[in-house]
mmCIF file of C-alpha atoms and ligand atoms in Angstrom:
data_model
loop_
_atom_site.group_PDB
_atom_site.id
_atom_site.type_symbol
_atom_site.label_atom_id
_atom_site.label_comp_id
_atom_site.label_asym_id
_atom_site.label_seq_id
_atom_site.Cartn_x
_atom_site.Cartn_y
_atom_site.Cartn_z
ATOM 1 C CA MET A 1 4.897 35.612 -4.569
ATOM 2 C CA ILE A 2 3.564 31.620 -5.638
ATOM 3 C CA GLU A 3 6.044 29.937 -5.093
ATOM 4 C CA VAL A 4 6.089 27.413 -7.926
ATOM 5 C CA PRO A 5 7.895 24.078 -7.395
ATOM 6 C CA ALA A 6 10.708 23.075 -9.127
ATOM 7 C CA LYS A 7 9.914 20.690 -12.154
ATOM 8 C CA SER A 8 12.212 17.818 -11.180
ATOM 9 C CA GLU A 9 10.465 17.724 -6.956
ATOM 10 C CA ARG A 10 6.699 17.470 -8.565
ATOM 11 C CA LEU A 11 4.260 14.716 -9.567
ATOM 12 C CA ARG A 12 0.729 14.773 -11.112
ATOM 13 C CA VAL A 13 -1.684 13.869 -7.882
ATOM 14 C CA ASN A 14 -5.110 12.436 -8.193
ATOM 15 C CA GLU A 15 -6.102 11.943 -5.030
ATOM 16 C CA ILE A 16 -4.338 11.030 -1.598
ATOM 17 C CA PHE A 17 -6.994 9.425 1.110
ATOM 18 C CA HIS A 18 -7.447 7.466 3.938
ATOM 19 C CA SER A 19 -8.544 3.903 4.254
ATOM 20 C CA LEU A 20 -7.959 -0.008 5.162
ATOM 21 C CA GLN A 21 -5.520 -1.264 2.879
ATOM 22 C CA GLY A 22 -7.105 -3.696 0.605
ATOM 23 C CA GLU A 23 -4.336 -5.960 -0.679
ATOM 24 C CA ALA A 24 -1.755 -7.705 0.124
ATOM 25 C CA ASP A 25 1.014 -8.342 3.126
ATOM 26 C CA ALA A 26 -0.293 -5.554 4.485
ATOM 27 C CA VAL A 27 -4.452 -6.029 4.139
ATOM 28 C CA GLY A 28 -6.539 -4.599 7.083
ATOM 29 C CA TYR A 29 -4.049 -2.083 8.647
ATOM 30 C CA PRO A 30 -5.004 2.024 8.032
ATOM 31 C CA THR A 31 -3.247 3.212 5.298
ATOM 32 C CA VAL A 32 -3.032 6.509 3.727
ATOM 33 C CA PHE A 33 -3.034 6.016 -0.444
ATOM 34 C CA VAL A 34 -1.461 8.745 -3.064
ATOM 35 C CA ARG A 35 -2.545 7.852 -6.234
ATOM 36 C CA LEU A 36 -0.483 8.928 -9.326
ATOM 37 C CA THR A 37 -2.216 9.869 -12.494
ATOM 38 C CA GLY A 38 -1.593 8.646 -15.681
ATOM 39 C CA CYS A 39 -1.260 4.795 -16.823
ATOM 40 C CA PRO A 40 0.692 4.163 -19.927
ATOM 41 C CA LEU A 41 -2.027 0.412 -19.682
ATOM 42 C CA ARG A 42 -5.603 -0.296 -20.317
ATOM 43 C CA CYS A 43 -6.225 -3.315 -18.459
ATOM 44 C CA GLN A 44 -9.990 -4.355 -19.501
ATOM 45 C CA TYR A 45 -11.016 -4.381 -15.893
ATOM 46 C CA CYS A 46 -9.441 -1.320 -15.011
ATOM 47 C CA ASP A 47 -11.228 0.133 -11.521
ATOM 48 C CA THR A 48 -9.020 3.354 -11.506
ATOM 49 C CA GLU A 49 -10.094 5.239 -14.852
ATOM 50 C CA TYR A 50 -10.162 8.178 -13.327
ATOM 51 C CA ALA A 51 -6.836 8.405 -12.610
ATOM 52 C CA PHE A 52 -5.543 8.520 -15.990
ATOM 53 C CA HIS A 53 -5.901 12.176 -16.776
ATOM 54 C CA ALA A 54 -7.280 13.240 -13.726
ATOM 55 C CA GLY A 55 -4.687 15.604 -11.020
ATOM 56 C CA GLU A 56 -3.196 18.048 -9.671
ATOM 57 C CA TRP A 57 0.659 18.747 -9.918
ATOM 58 C CA GLN A 58 2.081 19.150 -6.170
ATOM 59 C CA ASP A 59 6.070 18.914 -5.068
ATOM 60 C CA ILE A 60 6.948 15.962 -3.062
ATOM 61 C CA GLU A 61 7.186 17.818 0.798
ATOM 62 C CA SER A 62 4.048 18.917 0.353
ATOM 63 C CA ILE A 63 2.757 15.492 -0.264
ATOM 64 C CA VAL A 64 5.053 13.981 2.301
ATOM 65 C CA ALA A 65 3.163 16.514 4.660
ATOM 66 C CA THR A 66 0.139 15.783 3.566
ATOM 67 C CA VAL A 67 0.365 12.156 4.141
ATOM 68 C CA ARG A 68 1.999 12.953 7.791
ATOM 69 C CA GLY A 69 -1.079 14.773 8.413
ATOM 70 C CA TYR A 70 -2.907 11.383 8.877
ATOM 71 C CA GLY A 71 -1.472 10.310 11.449
ATOM 72 C CA THR A 72 -0.549 6.733 10.108
ATOM 73 C CA ARG A 73 2.202 4.480 9.839
ATOM 74 C CA HIS A 74 1.623 3.013 6.136
ATOM 75 C CA VAL A 75 1.401 4.380 2.777
ATOM 76 C CA CYS A 76 0.475 2.561 -0.498
ATOM 77 C CA VAL A 77 1.720 4.789 -3.407
ATOM 78 C CA THR A 78 -0.516 3.793 -6.062
ATOM 79 C CA GLY A 79 -1.805 4.388 -8.770
ATOM 80 C CA GLY A 80 -2.674 4.369 -12.509
ATOM 81 C CA GLU A 81 1.039 3.481 -13.122
ATOM 82 C CA PRO A 82 3.107 5.549 -10.730
ATOM 83 C CA LEU A 83 6.181 4.606 -11.889
ATOM 84 C CA ALA A 84 4.782 6.471 -15.042
ATOM 85 C CA GLN A 85 5.997 9.662 -13.309
ATOM 86 C CA PRO A 86 10.026 9.269 -12.946
ATOM 87 C CA ASN A 87 9.617 11.529 -9.423
ATOM 88 C CA CYS A 88 7.969 8.419 -7.939
ATOM 89 C CA LEU A 89 10.645 6.770 -7.422
ATOM 90 C CA LYS A 90 12.215 10.094 -5.293
ATOM 91 C CA LEU A 91 9.190 10.149 -3.561
ATOM 92 C CA LEU A 92 9.290 6.688 -2.287
ATOM 93 C CA GLY A 93 12.769 7.399 -1.106
ATOM 94 C CA ARG A 94 11.571 9.979 1.131
ATOM 95 C CA LEU A 95 8.188 8.297 2.176
ATOM 96 C CA CYS A 96 10.917 5.657 3.629
ATOM 97 C CA ASP A 97 13.447 8.397 5.090
ATOM 98 C CA GLN A 98 10.136 9.188 6.867
ATOM 99 C CA GLY A 99 9.577 6.196 8.972
ATOM 100 C CA PHE A 100 6.366 5.240 6.852
ATOM 101 C CA GLN A 101 6.200 1.664 6.076
ATOM 102 C CA VAL A 102 5.725 1.976 2.756
ATOM 103 C CA SER A 103 4.365 -0.170 -0.472
ATOM 104 C CA LEU A 104 4.122 0.298 -4.535
ATOM 105 C CA GLU A 105 1.322 -1.048 -6.361
ATOM 106 C CA THR A 106 2.611 -0.886 -9.803
ATOM 107 C CA SER A 107 1.582 -2.917 -13.335
ATOM 108 C CA GLY A 108 4.451 -5.134 -13.854
ATOM 109 C CA ALA A 109 4.861 -3.223 -17.261
ATOM 110 C CA LEU A 110 7.643 -0.413 -16.163
ATOM 111 C CA ASP A 111 11.219 -1.409 -14.963
ATOM 112 C CA ILE A 112 11.227 -1.838 -10.760
ATOM 113 C CA SER A 113 14.864 -2.268 -9.962
ATOM 114 C CA GLU A 114 15.379 1.493 -9.365
ATOM 115 C CA VAL A 115 12.809 1.578 -6.371
ATOM 116 C CA ASP A 116 13.864 1.565 -3.074
ATOM 117 C CA GLY A 117 15.005 -1.348 -1.306
ATOM 118 C CA ARG A 118 12.792 -0.704 1.884
ATOM 119 C CA VAL A 119 9.919 -0.681 -0.062
ATOM 120 C CA SER A 120 7.352 -3.777 -0.492
ATOM 121 C CA ARG A 121 6.493 -3.791 -4.359
ATOM 122 C CA VAL A 122 3.314 -5.287 -5.005
ATOM 123 C CA VAL A 123 3.704 -5.782 -9.173
ATOM 124 C CA ASP A 124 0.771 -7.221 -11.393
ATOM 125 C CA VAL A 125 1.543 -10.107 -13.859
ATOM 126 C CA LYS A 126 -1.467 -9.027 -16.519
ATOM 127 C CA THR A 127 -3.149 -12.369 -17.497
ATOM 128 C CA PRO A 128 -4.413 -12.747 -20.959
ATOM 129 C CA GLY A 129 -8.312 -12.005 -19.674
ATOM 130 C CA SER A 130 -6.775 -8.400 -18.899
ATOM 131 C CA HIS A 131 -5.707 -7.597 -22.450
ATOM 132 C CA GLU A 132 -2.581 -6.598 -21.250
ATOM 133 C CA ALA A 133 -0.329 -9.529 -20.827
ATOM 134 C CA ALA A 134 2.030 -8.319 -24.134
ATOM 135 C CA ARG A 135 2.788 -6.017 -21.485
ATOM 136 C CA ASN A 136 4.487 -7.949 -18.526
ATOM 137 C CA ARG A 137 8.065 -7.056 -18.184
ATOM 138 C CA ILE A 138 10.227 -10.413 -17.758
ATOM 139 C CA GLU A 139 13.226 -8.430 -16.794
ATOM 140 C CA ASN A 140 12.123 -7.225 -13.455
ATOM 141 C CA PHE A 141 11.480 -11.181 -12.246
ATOM 142 C CA GLY A 142 15.245 -10.902 -12.070
ATOM 143 C CA SER A 143 14.964 -7.861 -9.211
ATOM 144 C CA LEU A 144 12.241 -10.038 -7.306
ATOM 145 C CA THR A 145 13.225 -10.537 -3.849
ATOM 146 C CA PRO A 146 11.130 -11.906 -0.749
ATOM 147 C CA HIS A 147 10.105 -8.781 0.488
ATOM 148 C CA ASP A 148 7.832 -8.035 -3.078
ATOM 149 C CA GLN A 149 4.543 -9.629 -4.166
ATOM 150 C CA LEU A 150 3.709 -10.533 -7.743
ATOM 151 C CA LYS A 151 -0.173 -10.250 -7.725
ATOM 152 C CA PHE A 152 -2.254 -12.126 -10.973
ATOM 153 C CA VAL A 153 -5.951 -10.735 -11.396
ATOM 154 C CA ILE A 154 -7.668 -14.335 -12.525
ATOM 155 C CA CYS A 155 -10.358 -13.706 -15.250
ATOM 156 C CA SER A 156 -11.479 -17.237 -16.100
ATOM 157 C CA ARG A 157 -10.600 -20.806 -15.571
ATOM 158 C CA GLU A 158 -8.292 -20.019 -18.971
ATOM 159 C CA ASP A 159 -6.460 -17.195 -17.221
ATOM 160 C CA TYR A 160 -6.228 -19.335 -13.875
ATOM 161 C CA ASP A 161 -4.322 -22.327 -15.928
ATOM 162 C CA TRP A 162 -2.105 -19.760 -17.879
ATOM 163 C CA SER A 163 -1.180 -18.712 -14.435
ATOM 164 C CA LYS A 164 -0.102 -22.039 -13.161
ATOM 165 C CA ALA A 165 2.105 -22.712 -16.280
ATOM 166 C CA PHE A 166 3.548 -18.848 -16.011
ATOM 167 C CA LEU A 167 4.684 -19.324 -12.310
ATOM 168 C CA GLN A 168 6.130 -22.688 -13.320
ATOM 169 C CA GLU A 169 8.162 -21.407 -16.342
ATOM 170 C CA HIS A 170 9.422 -18.713 -14.399
ATOM 171 C CA GLY A 171 9.846 -20.446 -11.061
ATOM 172 C CA LEU A 172 8.153 -17.856 -9.794
ATOM 173 C CA ALA A 173 7.057 -18.635 -6.456
ATOM 174 C CA GLU A 174 10.645 -19.327 -5.170
ATOM 175 C CA HIS A 175 11.855 -15.757 -5.700
ATOM 176 C CA CYS A 176 8.718 -14.152 -3.882
ATOM 177 C CA ARG A 177 5.396 -14.247 -2.365
ATOM 178 C CA ILE A 178 2.167 -14.739 -5.317
ATOM 179 C CA LEU A 179 -1.312 -13.365 -4.666
ATOM 180 C CA PHE A 180 -3.749 -14.783 -6.471
ATOM 181 C CA SER A 181 -7.111 -12.723 -6.411
ATOM 182 C CA PRO A 182 -10.557 -13.658 -8.784
ATOM 183 C CA SER A 183 -11.450 -10.343 -11.348
ATOM 184 C CA TYR A 184 -14.031 -8.876 -9.673
ATOM 185 C CA ASN A 185 -17.705 -10.008 -11.004
ATOM 186 C CA GLU A 186 -15.695 -12.121 -13.776
ATOM 187 C CA VAL A 187 -14.756 -15.475 -11.067
ATOM 188 C CA SER A 188 -16.597 -16.700 -7.927
ATOM 189 C CA PRO A 189 -14.050 -16.313 -5.336
ATOM 190 C CA ALA A 190 -15.021 -19.735 -4.458
ATOM 191 C CA ALA A 191 -14.489 -21.376 -7.273
ATOM 192 C CA LEU A 192 -10.477 -19.827 -7.564
ATOM 193 C CA ALA A 193 -10.093 -21.134 -3.797
ATOM 194 C CA GLU A 194 -10.745 -24.353 -4.952
ATOM 195 C CA TRP A 195 -8.918 -24.490 -8.193
ATOM 196 C CA ILE A 196 -6.394 -23.892 -5.974
ATOM 197 C CA LEU A 197 -7.047 -25.768 -3.019
ATOM 198 C CA ALA A 198 -6.904 -28.720 -5.710
ATOM 199 C CA ASP A 199 -3.426 -27.865 -7.392
ATOM 200 C CA ARG A 200 -1.521 -27.734 -4.326
ATOM 201 C CA LEU A 201 -0.758 -24.412 -5.623
ATOM 202 C CA PRO A 202 1.524 -22.206 -3.238
ATOM 203 C CA VAL A 203 -0.271 -19.161 -4.042
ATOM 204 C CA ARG A 204 -1.691 -17.291 -1.489
ATOM 205 C CA PHE A 205 -6.004 -16.273 -2.192
ATOM 206 C CA GLN A 206 -7.160 -12.883 -1.676
ATOM 207 C CA LEU A 207 -10.421 -10.680 -1.998
ATOM 208 C CA GLN A 208 -9.926 -7.171 -2.209
ATOM 209 C CA LEU A 209 -11.153 -5.928 1.243
ATOM 210 C CA HIS A 210 -12.054 -2.338 0.396
ATOM 211 C CA LYS A 211 -14.374 -4.098 -2.334
ATOM 212 C CA ILE A 212 -15.947 -6.088 0.030
ATOM 213 C CA LEU A 213 -16.812 -2.924 2.449
ATOM 214 C CA TRP A 214 -17.033 0.195 -0.023
ATOM 215 C CA GLY A 215 -17.250 -1.559 -3.776
ATOM 216 C CA ASP A 216 -16.315 0.343 -6.293
ATOM 217 C CA MET A 217 -16.968 3.858 -3.964
ATOM 218 C CA PRO A 218 -13.988 6.288 -5.524
ATOM 219 C CA GLY A 219 -11.635 7.541 -2.728
ATOM 220 C CA LYS A 220 -12.005 3.686 -0.801
HETATM 221 S S1 SF4 B 1 -2.479 -0.705 -15.065
HETATM 222 FE FE1 SF4 B 1 -3.915 -0.724 -13.784
HETATM 223 S S2 SF4 B 1 -3.929 1.589 -14.047
HETATM 224 FE FE2 SF4 B 1 -3.591 0.732 -15.728
HETATM 225 S S3 SF4 B 1 -5.488 0.158 -16.633
HETATM 226 FE FE3 SF4 B 1 -4.145 -1.619 -15.920
HETATM 227 S S4 SF4 B 1 -5.712 -1.623 -13.730
HETATM 228 FE FE4 SF4 B 1 -5.719 0.110 -14.554
#
């Protein structure tokens, strides 16, 4: 008889794959990515639309076993918007229990306060250029720690100026690390680097390493 996992222990998974971490603190480390299905946002630059609907239900123990099979230390739970599935919180805790270095990539639109404290949270701040700035959950800022990172994807000079003002308005650079990335094919990386330098902005510039290496190839 085929055993069906209890619904309370399942997640809908779009893909699990092994690649180099392309962003944030763990950039460059071999990492297993668990991409969960679904996202309530529709950012205009989204490069993972294939994760909005497609995916297979898997129980948490089998996800953890698959991750373990890759033999790497770093795991990134991403999406879509992983927190859109409440069981994501259980998965994150189990991965931490197994001794993995766990990071979470989240849109910033959902509550992050229940995420296991051992997880490094990479939280987006959606700029006007994303067309989803109204979804930023300002209450999340109160639970940020130096262990977390806030990521701005900059689509234009107007987005940059907005982000600079937003940082100041919410005092964000004092709470956690701040990442500024140019939106792929929308802002020249060199232009963004020059703006940051000219303003002495206390942010970390980053390029998406996986895009440089592999472009938009899914599963990388
Ligand atoms: S939050 Fe992420 S996955 Fe969702 S639409 Fe925006 S870029 Fe795509």
